Short mmCIF file of C-alpha atoms in Angstrom, two decimals:
data_model
loop_
_atom_site.label_atom_id
_atom_site.label_comp_id
_atom_site.label_asym_id
_atom_site.label_seq_id
_atom_site.Cartn_x
_atom_site.Cartn_y
_atom_site.Cartn_z
CA UNK A 163 12.49 -17.48 -16.05
CA UNK A 164 14.45 -14.82 -16.72
CA UNK A 165 12.31 -11.77 -16.70
CA UNK A 166 15.45 -8.53 -17.25
CA UNK A 167 13.90 -8.47 -21.02
CA UNK A 168 10.61 -7.51 -19.59
CA UNK A 169 11.79 -5.43 -17.05
CA UNK A 170 14.12 -3.38 -19.25
CA UNK A 171 11.27 -2.23 -21.56
CA UNK A 172 9.54 -0.55 -18.97
CA UNK A 173 9.28 3.17 -19.63
CA UNK A 174 10.33 6.02 -17.82
CA UNK A 175 7.65 7.73 -16.00
CA UNK A 176 7.64 11.24 -14.57
CA UNK A 177 4.54 11.16 -12.10
CA UNK A 178 1.52 8.93 -11.09
CA UNK A 179 -1.53 8.70 -13.63
CA UNK A 180 -4.58 10.66 -12.16
CA UNK A 181 -7.75 8.93 -11.98
CA UNK A 182 -8.87 10.21 -15.16
CA UNK A 183 -6.11 9.48 -16.76
CA UNK A 184 -5.88 5.82 -15.77
CA UNK A 185 -9.55 5.49 -17.23
CA UNK A 186 -8.52 7.43 -20.40
CA UNK A 187 -5.82 4.82 -21.01
CA UNK A 188 -8.19 2.26 -20.61
CA UNK A 189 -10.39 3.35 -22.96
CA UNK A 190 -7.82 4.05 -25.83
CA UNK A 191 -5.74 0.95 -25.13
CA UNK A 192 -9.29 -0.99 -25.98
CA UNK A 193 -10.27 1.13 -28.76
CA UNK A 194 -7.08 0.43 -30.28
CA UNK A 195 -6.88 -3.12 -29.75
CA UNK A 196 -10.26 -4.86 -29.70
CA UNK A 197 -9.36 -7.84 -30.75
CA UNK A 198 -6.98 -8.45 -27.62
CA UNK A 199 -8.46 -6.16 -24.86
CA UNK A 200 -12.03 -6.81 -23.26
CA UNK A 201 -12.90 -3.84 -20.98
CA UNK A 202 -15.21 -4.18 -18.77
CA UNK A 203 -17.37 -2.49 -15.39
CA UNK A 204 -16.85 -4.69 -12.11
CA UNK A 205 -18.77 -2.64 -10.05
CA UNK A 206 -19.20 1.22 -8.83
CA UNK A 207 -17.04 2.47 -5.78
CA UNK A 208 -19.03 4.13 -2.53
CA UNK A 209 -19.18 7.83 -4.54
CA UNK A 210 -20.03 6.08 -7.75
CA UNK A 211 -17.05 6.07 -9.70
CA UNK A 212 -16.79 3.15 -12.43
CA UNK A 213 -14.57 0.23 -10.92
CA UNK A 214 -12.94 -1.40 -14.86
CA UNK A 215 -10.98 -3.72 -15.35
CA UNK A 216 -9.11 -4.86 -18.92
CA UNK A 217 -8.92 -8.88 -19.91
CA UNK A 218 -6.02 -9.64 -22.33
CA UNK A 219 -4.19 -13.22 -22.66
CA UNK A 220 -4.88 -16.84 -23.94
CA UNK A 221 -4.94 -18.90 -20.60
CA UNK A 222 -5.65 -21.25 -19.81
CA UNK A 223 -4.90 -19.72 -15.98
CA UNK A 224 -6.23 -16.31 -14.82
CA UNK A 225 -4.72 -14.03 -12.45
CA UNK A 226 -6.24 -10.83 -11.05
CA UNK A 227 -3.78 -7.63 -10.46
CA UNK A 228 -4.90 -5.18 -8.16
CA UNK A 229 -3.52 -1.93 -8.74
CA UNK A 230 -4.18 1.01 -5.74
CA UNK A 231 -5.73 -1.17 -2.85
CA UNK A 232 -4.65 1.65 -0.61
CA UNK A 233 -4.98 5.08 -2.54
CA UNK A 234 -2.05 6.21 -0.86
CA UNK A 235 0.05 3.56 -3.08
CA UNK A 236 -0.25 4.78 -6.87
CA UNK A 237 2.53 2.65 -7.91
CA UNK A 238 0.55 -0.25 -9.09
CA UNK A 239 -1.27 1.73 -11.35
CA UNK A 240 1.70 2.42 -13.59
CA UNK A 241 2.50 -1.45 -13.09
CA UNK A 242 -0.69 -2.60 -14.50
CA UNK A 243 -0.29 0.16 -17.78
CA UNK A 244 3.26 -1.29 -18.09
CA UNK A 245 2.36 -4.69 -17.67
CA UNK A 246 -0.78 -4.03 -20.11
CA UNK A 247 0.80 -2.96 -22.63
CA UNK A 248 3.62 -5.20 -22.88
CA UNK A 249 0.76 -7.81 -23.12
CA UNK A 250 -0.82 -5.63 -26.24
CA UNK A 251 2.69 -5.86 -27.67
CA UNK A 252 4.15 -9.24 -27.10
CA UNK A 253 2.44 -12.20 -28.92
CA UNK A 254 4.64 -14.86 -26.91
CA UNK A 255 3.84 -13.35 -23.56
CA UNK A 256 0.05 -12.99 -24.21
CA UNK A 257 -0.41 -16.10 -25.55
CA UNK A 258 2.24 -18.65 -24.75
CA UNK A 259 2.64 -17.78 -21.18
CA UNK A 260 -0.45 -19.68 -20.21
CA UNK A 261 -2.64 -16.56 -18.47
CA UNK A 262 -5.47 -14.73 -19.04
CA UNK A 263 -4.79 -11.05 -17.32
CA UNK A 264 -7.69 -9.25 -15.37
CA UNK A 265 -6.26 -6.07 -14.35
CA UNK A 266 -7.62 -3.77 -12.50
CA UNK A 267 -5.49 -0.03 -12.15
CA UNK A 268 -7.13 1.25 -9.35
CA UNK A 269 -9.22 -0.27 -6.20
CA UNK A 270 -10.52 2.43 -4.95
CA UNK A 271 -10.86 5.71 -6.87
CA UNK A 272 -12.48 7.60 -4.49
CA UNK A 273 -9.51 7.62 -2.10
CA UNK A 274 -7.10 8.08 -5.09
CA UNK A 275 -8.38 11.37 -5.87
CA UNK A 276 -8.32 12.65 -2.87
CA UNK A 277 -4.60 11.81 -3.14
CA UNK A 278 -4.29 13.59 -6.21
CA UNK A 279 -2.32 16.64 -4.56
CA UNK A 280 0.99 15.45 -4.83
CA UNK A 281 0.40 12.30 -7.85
CA UNK A 282 2.43 14.90 -10.21
CA UNK A 283 5.33 14.82 -7.41
CA UNK A 284 5.85 12.20 -6.91
CA UNK A 285 9.60 12.85 -5.13
CA UNK A 286 8.31 15.75 -3.24
CA UNK A 287 7.92 14.51 0.18
CA UNK A 288 6.21 17.33 2.21
CA UNK A 289 3.48 17.41 -0.98
CA UNK A 290 2.79 13.92 -0.25
CA UNK A 291 2.00 14.63 3.67
CA UNK A 292 0.49 17.44 2.54
CA UNK A 293 -2.40 15.90 0.36
CA UNK A 294 -1.94 12.83 2.15
CA UNK A 295 -4.88 10.55 2.67
CA UNK A 296 -5.63 6.99 3.63
CA UNK A 297 -8.87 5.60 4.69
CA UNK A 298 -9.88 4.13 8.17
CA UNK A 299 -8.96 0.57 8.50
CA UNK A 300 -12.54 -0.58 8.12
CA UNK A 301 -12.95 1.69 4.91
CA UNK A 302 -9.66 -0.36 3.13
CA UNK A 303 -10.64 -2.01 0.01
CA UNK A 304 -7.20 -4.54 0.83
CA UNK A 305 -8.72 -5.49 4.62
CA UNK A 306 -12.52 -5.45 4.27
CA UNK A 307 -12.99 -9.07 2.59
CA UNK A 308 -15.34 -11.50 4.07
CA UNK A 309 -14.28 -13.41 7.30
CA UNK A 310 -16.97 -16.02 8.62
CA UNK A 311 -15.06 -17.37 11.76
CA UNK A 312 -17.00 -18.41 15.04
CA UNK A 313 -14.78 -16.13 17.23
CA UNK A 314 -14.64 -13.37 14.85
CA UNK A 315 -17.23 -12.32 12.25
CA UNK A 316 -16.85 -9.69 9.43
CA UNK A 317 -19.74 -8.83 6.80
CA UNK A 318 -19.07 -4.99 6.17
CA UNK A 319 -17.55 -5.44 3.06
CA UNK A 320 -17.46 -2.46 0.61
CA UNK A 321 -18.28 -2.15 -3.12
CA UNK A 322 -15.11 -1.82 -4.23
CA UNK A 323 -14.13 -5.18 -2.52
CA UNK A 324 -17.35 -6.94 -3.74
CA UNK A 325 -16.40 -5.85 -6.79
CA UNK A 326 -12.87 -7.83 -6.94
CA UNK A 327 -14.56 -10.83 -5.04
CA UNK A 328 -16.89 -11.04 -8.07
CA UNK A 329 -13.88 -10.99 -10.77
CA UNK A 330 -12.49 -13.27 -8.75
CA UNK A 331 -15.52 -15.62 -7.99
CA UNK A 332 -15.87 -15.84 -11.71
CA UNK A 333 -12.47 -16.05 -13.22
CA UNK A 334 -10.87 -18.38 -9.96
CA UNK A 335 -7.46 -17.19 -10.22
CA UNK A 336 -4.15 -19.26 -10.07
CA UNK A 337 -2.39 -15.95 -9.02
CA UNK A 338 -3.79 -12.99 -7.53
CA UNK A 339 -1.34 -10.13 -7.16
CA UNK A 340 -2.12 -6.97 -4.31
CA UNK A 341 0.26 -3.86 -5.63
CA UNK A 342 1.67 -1.64 -2.52
CA UNK A 343 4.23 0.56 -1.58
CA UNK A 344 5.27 2.57 1.35
CA UNK A 345 7.72 5.67 1.41
CA UNK A 346 11.34 5.12 2.83
CA UNK A 347 11.49 1.49 4.14
CA UNK A 348 13.32 -1.08 1.55
CA UNK A 349 11.53 -3.29 -0.78
CA UNK A 350 9.93 -6.82 0.85
CA UNK A 351 7.26 -8.65 -0.53
CA UNK A 352 4.52 -11.21 1.26
CA UNK A 353 4.01 -14.15 -0.06
CA UNK A 354 0.91 -16.85 0.45
CA UNK A 355 3.51 -19.88 0.66
CA UNK A 356 6.68 -20.67 2.10
CA UNK A 357 8.35 -20.74 -1.06
CA UNK A 358 11.94 -19.53 -0.22
CA UNK A 359 13.40 -20.25 -3.70
CA UNK A 360 10.35 -18.06 -5.63
CA UNK A 361 11.14 -15.25 -2.38
CA UNK A 362 14.92 -15.58 -3.12
CA UNK A 363 14.15 -14.62 -6.95
CA UNK A 364 11.70 -11.78 -6.01
CA UNK A 365 14.20 -10.12 -3.61
CA UNK A 366 17.02 -10.69 -5.70
CA UNK A 367 15.11 -8.33 -8.75
CA UNK A 368 14.90 -5.36 -6.37
CA UNK A 369 18.61 -5.72 -5.56
CA UNK A 370 19.32 -5.98 -9.65
CA UNK A 371 17.37 -2.35 -9.79
CA UNK A 372 19.04 -0.93 -6.96
CA UNK A 373 16.35 -0.72 -4.29
CA UNK A 374 17.90 -1.43 -1.20
CA UNK A 375 16.10 -4.46 0.93
CA UNK A 376 13.87 -3.71 3.68
CA UNK A 377 16.01 -5.37 6.90
CA UNK A 378 14.41 -3.59 9.76
CA UNK A 379 11.59 -4.05 12.14
CA UNK A 380 8.59 -5.72 10.14
CA UNK A 381 5.17 -4.18 8.99
CA UNK A 382 3.39 -6.64 11.98
CA UNK A 383 4.77 -7.86 14.98
CA UNK A 384 5.74 -11.58 15.06
CA UNK A 385 5.77 -11.59 11.13
CA UNK A 386 7.05 -14.91 9.74
CA UNK A 387 9.83 -14.43 7.39
CA UNK A 388 10.69 -16.64 4.75
CA UNK A 389 14.04 -15.17 3.44
CA UNK A 390 15.52 -11.63 3.97
CA UNK A 391 12.87 -8.82 3.25
CA UNK A 392 10.52 -11.30 2.28
CA UNK A 393 7.48 -12.73 4.57
CA UNK A 394 4.32 -15.67 4.53
CA UNK A 395 1.34 -13.37 4.07
CA UNK A 396 -0.67 -12.45 7.35
CA UNK A 397 -4.65 -13.82 7.12
CA UNK A 398 -7.34 -11.99 8.89
CA UNK A 399 -8.13 -14.50 11.09
CA UNK A 400 -4.46 -12.91 12.85
CA UNK A 401 -5.02 -9.71 12.37
CA UNK A 402 -8.95 -8.65 12.13
CA UNK A 403 -9.70 -8.47 15.57
CA UNK A 404 -7.00 -6.39 16.80
CA UNK A 405 -7.67 -3.81 13.75
CA UNK A 406 -11.51 -3.98 13.68
CA UNK A 407 -11.42 -5.69 9.62
CA UNK A 408 -11.87 -8.27 7.63
CA UNK A 409 -9.74 -10.54 5.82
CA UNK A 410 -7.29 -9.53 3.07
CA UNK A 411 -7.39 -10.21 -1.04
CA UNK A 412 -4.81 -13.11 0.35
CA UNK A 413 -8.03 -14.55 2.26
CA UNK A 414 -10.15 -14.67 -0.32
CA UNK A 415 -7.48 -15.77 -2.83
CA UNK A 416 -6.86 -18.64 -0.66
CA UNK A 417 -10.94 -20.02 -1.98
CA UNK A 418 -9.02 -20.44 -5.13
CA UNK A 419 -5.48 -22.28 -3.93
CA UNK A 420 -4.47 -19.57 -5.91
CA UNK A 421 -0.66 -17.86 -5.42
CA UNK A 422 -0.90 -14.57 -3.61
CA UNK A 423 1.93 -11.87 -3.76
CA UNK A 424 2.69 -8.79 -2.37
CA UNK A 425 5.12 -5.99 -3.36
CA UNK A 426 6.33 -3.57 -0.63
CA UNK A 427 8.43 -0.99 -2.60
CA UNK A 428 10.23 2.47 -1.08
CA UNK A 429 9.77 6.15 -2.80
CA UNK A 430 12.74 6.66 -1.81
CA UNK A 431 16.09 5.06 -1.14
CA UNK A 432 18.02 4.91 2.40
CA UNK A 433 21.22 2.54 2.13
CA UNK A 434 20.59 1.96 5.90
CA UNK A 435 17.44 0.36 5.52
CA UNK A 436 19.28 -2.74 4.83
CA UNK A 437 22.72 -2.00 7.02
CA UNK A 438 22.59 -5.69 9.01
CA UNK A 439 25.73 -4.21 10.95
CA UNK A 440 25.14 -3.97 14.82
CA UNK A 441 24.30 -0.40 15.93
CA UNK A 442 24.89 1.19 19.55
CA UNK A 443 21.48 0.68 20.55
CA UNK A 444 19.31 -2.73 21.83
CA UNK A 445 16.50 -3.80 20.02
CA UNK A 446 14.19 -3.30 22.42
CA UNK A 447 15.40 -0.23 23.39
CA UNK A 448 14.45 0.98 19.78
CA UNK A 449 11.02 -0.20 19.66
CA UNK A 450 10.18 1.15 22.74
CA UNK A 451 11.54 4.80 21.59
CA UNK A 452 9.75 4.12 18.17
CA UNK A 453 6.72 3.38 20.32
CA UNK A 454 6.96 6.62 22.59
CA UNK A 455 7.09 8.60 20.20
CA UNK A 456 4.42 7.16 18.10
CA UNK A 457 2.35 7.57 21.45
CA UNK A 458 3.04 11.23 21.90
CA UNK A 459 1.92 11.56 18.54
CA UNK A 460 -1.59 10.20 19.43
CA UNK A 461 -1.87 12.17 22.31
CA UNK A 462 -0.94 15.43 21.10
CA UNK A 463 -3.39 14.88 18.25
CA UNK A 464 -6.21 13.52 20.72
CA UNK A 465 -5.50 16.93 22.58
CA UNK A 466 -5.92 19.43 19.76
CA UNK A 467 -9.11 17.29 18.75
CA UNK A 468 -10.81 17.76 22.02
CA UNK A 469 -10.24 21.19 21.66
CA UNK A 470 -11.90 21.49 18.45
CA UNK A 471 -14.45 18.16 18.44
CA UNK A 472 -17.43 20.84 19.59
CA UNK A 473 -17.13 22.71 16.49
CA UNK A 474 -16.70 20.12 13.74
CA UNK A 475 -19.32 20.11 11.10
CA UNK A 476 -17.83 18.63 7.90
CA UNK A 477 -18.08 14.86 7.84
CA UNK A 478 -14.68 14.38 5.65
CA UNK A 479 -12.98 11.12 5.00
CA UNK A 480 -10.12 13.42 6.49
CA UNK A 481 -11.88 13.01 10.13
CA UNK A 482 -13.06 9.94 9.65
CA UNK A 483 -9.44 8.39 9.06
CA UNK A 484 -8.12 10.62 12.38
CA UNK A 485 -10.17 9.39 14.64
CA UNK A 486 -9.86 6.14 13.59
CA UNK A 487 -5.94 6.60 13.90
CA UNK A 488 -6.51 8.68 17.62
CA UNK A 489 -8.63 5.29 18.72
CA UNK A 490 -7.10 2.70 17.59
CA UNK A 491 -3.18 2.55 16.61
CA UNK A 492 -2.31 2.31 20.11
CA UNK A 493 -3.88 -0.98 20.50
CA UNK A 494 -2.05 -1.86 17.10
CA UNK A 495 1.17 -1.28 18.58
CA UNK A 496 0.46 -3.04 21.61
CA UNK A 497 1.65 -6.47 20.13
CA UNK A 498 5.83 -4.68 19.90
CA UNK A 499 5.82 -4.39 23.67
CA UNK A 500 5.22 -8.48 24.06
CA UNK A 501 7.66 -9.27 21.17
CA UNK A 502 10.52 -11.42 22.11
CA UNK A 503 13.86 -11.92 21.56
CA UNK A 504 14.62 -8.13 21.40
CA UNK A 505 17.39 -7.50 24.57
CA UNK A 506 20.24 -8.04 21.74
CA UNK A 507 21.95 -5.41 19.94
CA UNK A 508 19.75 -3.75 17.06
CA UNK A 509 20.95 -3.55 13.67
CA UNK A 510 21.25 -0.10 11.95
CA UNK A 511 18.29 -1.05 9.80
CA UNK A 512 15.94 -1.71 12.85
CA UNK A 513 17.15 1.55 14.61
CA UNK A 514 16.56 3.52 11.45
CA UNK A 515 13.45 1.65 10.58
CA UNK A 516 11.74 2.01 13.94
CA UNK A 517 12.51 5.86 13.88
CA UNK A 518 11.17 6.52 10.62
CA UNK A 519 7.89 5.39 11.79
CA UNK A 520 7.63 7.98 13.87
CA UNK A 521 8.38 10.46 11.23
CA UNK A 522 6.55 8.68 8.61
CA UNK A 523 3.07 8.51 11.20
CA UNK A 524 3.63 12.21 12.36
CA UNK A 525 3.48 13.61 9.16
CA UNK A 526 0.96 11.39 7.76
CA UNK A 527 -1.62 12.23 10.42
CA UNK A 528 -0.90 15.62 11.11
CA UNK A 529 -1.33 16.09 7.16
CA UNK A 530 -4.44 14.17 7.36
CA UNK A 531 -5.53 16.68 10.44
CA UNK A 532 -4.55 19.66 8.43
CA UNK A 533 -6.88 18.46 5.92
CA UNK A 534 -9.81 17.99 8.24
CA UNK A 535 -9.75 21.57 9.73
CA UNK A 536 -8.89 22.84 6.04
CA UNK A 537 -12.56 21.17 5.50
CA UNK A 538 -14.30 23.41 8.13
CA UNK A 539 -12.55 26.32 6.83
CA UNK A 540 -13.72 26.19 3.13
CA UNK A 541 -16.98 25.66 4.65
CA UNK A 542 -16.89 28.76 6.06
CA UNK A 543 -16.57 27.62 10.28
CA UNK A 544 -14.28 30.34 10.55
CA UNK A 545 -14.73 29.06 14.43
CA UNK A 546 -11.72 30.30 16.74
CA UNK A 547 -10.90 27.12 18.44
CA UNK A 548 -10.37 25.65 14.83
CA UNK A 549 -8.75 28.82 13.51
CA UNK A 550 -6.01 28.24 16.46
CA UNK A 551 -5.35 24.76 16.12
CA UNK A 552 -4.82 25.16 12.65
CA UNK A 553 -2.33 27.53 13.13
CA UNK A 554 -0.72 25.80 15.73
CA UNK A 555 -0.61 22.12 14.16
CA UNK A 556 0.26 24.21 10.99
CA UNK A 557 3.29 24.78 12.75
CA UNK A 558 4.04 21.41 14.34
CA UNK A 559 3.87 20.07 11.34
CA UNK A 560 6.54 22.37 9.84
CA UNK A 561 8.71 21.23 12.90
CA UNK A 562 8.19 17.53 12.36
CA UNK A 563 8.94 17.74 8.77
CA UNK A 564 12.22 19.71 9.50
CA UNK A 565 12.89 16.87 11.34
CA UNK A 566 12.37 14.04 9.07
CA UNK A 567 14.23 15.93 6.70
CA UNK A 568 17.51 16.00 9.28
CA UNK A 569 17.61 12.24 9.37
CA UNK A 570 16.69 11.55 6.17
CA UNK A 571 18.92 10.19 3.91
CA UNK A 572 16.77 8.80 1.17
CA UNK A 573 17.46 9.83 -2.64
CA UNK A 574 14.57 9.28 -4.82
CA UNK A 575 14.23 6.31 -6.57
CA UNK A 576 12.89 6.76 -10.71
CA UNK A 577 9.25 5.35 -10.90
CA UNK A 578 10.44 3.24 -13.99
CA UNK A 579 13.03 1.02 -11.39
CA UNK A 580 9.61 0.45 -8.84
CA UNK A 581 7.40 -0.71 -12.03
CA UNK A 582 9.76 -2.68 -13.42
CA UNK A 583 10.57 -4.58 -9.83
CA UNK A 584 6.51 -4.93 -9.47
CA UNK A 585 5.99 -6.25 -12.97
CA UNK A 586 9.26 -8.56 -12.83
CA UNK A 587 7.67 -9.78 -9.60
CA UNK A 588 4.31 -10.61 -11.74
CA UNK A 589 5.89 -12.51 -14.17
CA UNK A 590 8.05 -14.50 -11.73
CA UNK A 591 5.05 -15.10 -9.20
CA UNK A 592 2.76 -16.11 -12.27
CA UNK A 593 5.22 -18.35 -13.63
CA UNK A 594 5.28 -20.16 -10.29
CA UNK A 595 1.69 -20.56 -9.82
CA UNK A 596 1.48 -21.99 -13.21
CA UNK A 597 4.29 -24.40 -12.43
CA UNK A 598 2.44 -25.62 -9.32
CA UNK A 599 -0.61 -25.66 -11.11
CA UNK A 600 0.87 -28.31 -13.70
CA UNK A 601 2.60 -30.81 -11.34
#
C-alpha cells in the first residue's frame, strides 16, 4: 500500500492539544458528521473524566487506535485527530479500505492534564521536564491489562484499562495500535509478529520523513530485533514480575489474534542516534557508565527524600511516581548487567543512547521531585526541610539541564512529520492485518 498521499495531507501543528480541546474536537466532528462519526463514552477515568471513542468506517474488520497510553506521550492525540479527519473526508479510505476504526484520543486524561504545562511548548525541553508527569509503573494504562499465569498473577486493572478491554471485547479487533513516543531517541517500532517486510516498510516511512532511526541500545535488555529499529513486542509474561505490572495492550490484542503495533518517535532529531560507526569505547563500558549515572541519580533523590519524608503531607501523584522510581528503577535496569556480547566496540549510536538515558532520567525525575515539593509548598507546608530541599534540588536541576543541553545535538522535528509517520504506520499495519485475515 502506498501511504505517501495520506501522509502528505497531514496538516501543520504547533502544539499538542489539551484534554478539553480533544473533547471539543470530538464533539464538533460528531455534530458536523452525525451520519459518519459515532461518538460514545467507553468508561471513566480514576478522577471521573469521561473516556470516549469515535467510531467511523464500513468494516468488515475493526481497528482500535489508542492515543496517550502514557500521558507524557501526546503525539498520538494529534495522530488520532488527523486520521479521524481523513476518514471523514476520504470516502475511499472510509468505505473501501475494509475497516471500522475505533479511535481513543487519550487513554489517560488525568495524567495528560498533569502534562499540559508543556503541551503548548513542544520544542522546549526545559518546559517538558519542569511540567513532566509519568505515572508509577502500576498506575500506567498501557501496563495494567490482566495476567493470569500460574507463576505471576495481576488483576489490578485500572478503570481506563478496563474501558479499553471492553472496547476490544466488543469489536474483536484485527488491528490494535498503541501510539507512543520518547524524546531524543530515534524512531523505532514494536510488532507483535515477526513480519520483517512490514517492519522494513515502517522504518522506510520514518526515514522518508527525515527522522533518524533508533540504532542505539533498545528500551528493554534482550529485546528481539526483527529489523533495523524494529523489535518483536515484549509480552507481559516477560516483563511483569520485574516491573510489578500487568500485561500490555499487546497481551490483550493477542486474545483476538490481532496485529499489534507500537510506534515510538522522538521530539528532537539527533543524527548520532542512528550512527553505526565504531566509537572509541567498548559497548559494555558505555552500559556500565549509563547504569552508574542512573544509580547515582537514584541515590541522590533517595537521600533528599529521606530528609523531607517526615514533613510530606500531600498524597500527590508526583510523590507516588517518584517513590516508585526510587524504589524500583535499580531492579529494572539490572538486566543490562548480564547482557551478553557487550565486549565489543560500541557504535556512536550506542554511546550516545546510553548517555542520553542518564540525562533523560535526571530531568524527568528531578522535575517530578520538584513538582512534589511544590505541591507541599502550595498547600502551606513551608517546613525548613522542604524549603531547603526545594532550593537545593532546584539548583541541581539547573546543573543537570545545562549538562544535557551541552551534550545535545538534536533539532526539533516538525509535529506534522511525527503525525505523518504515525498515521502512515497505521495504514500500513492495518493493510497487513487485513491481508492476513483474508488469506
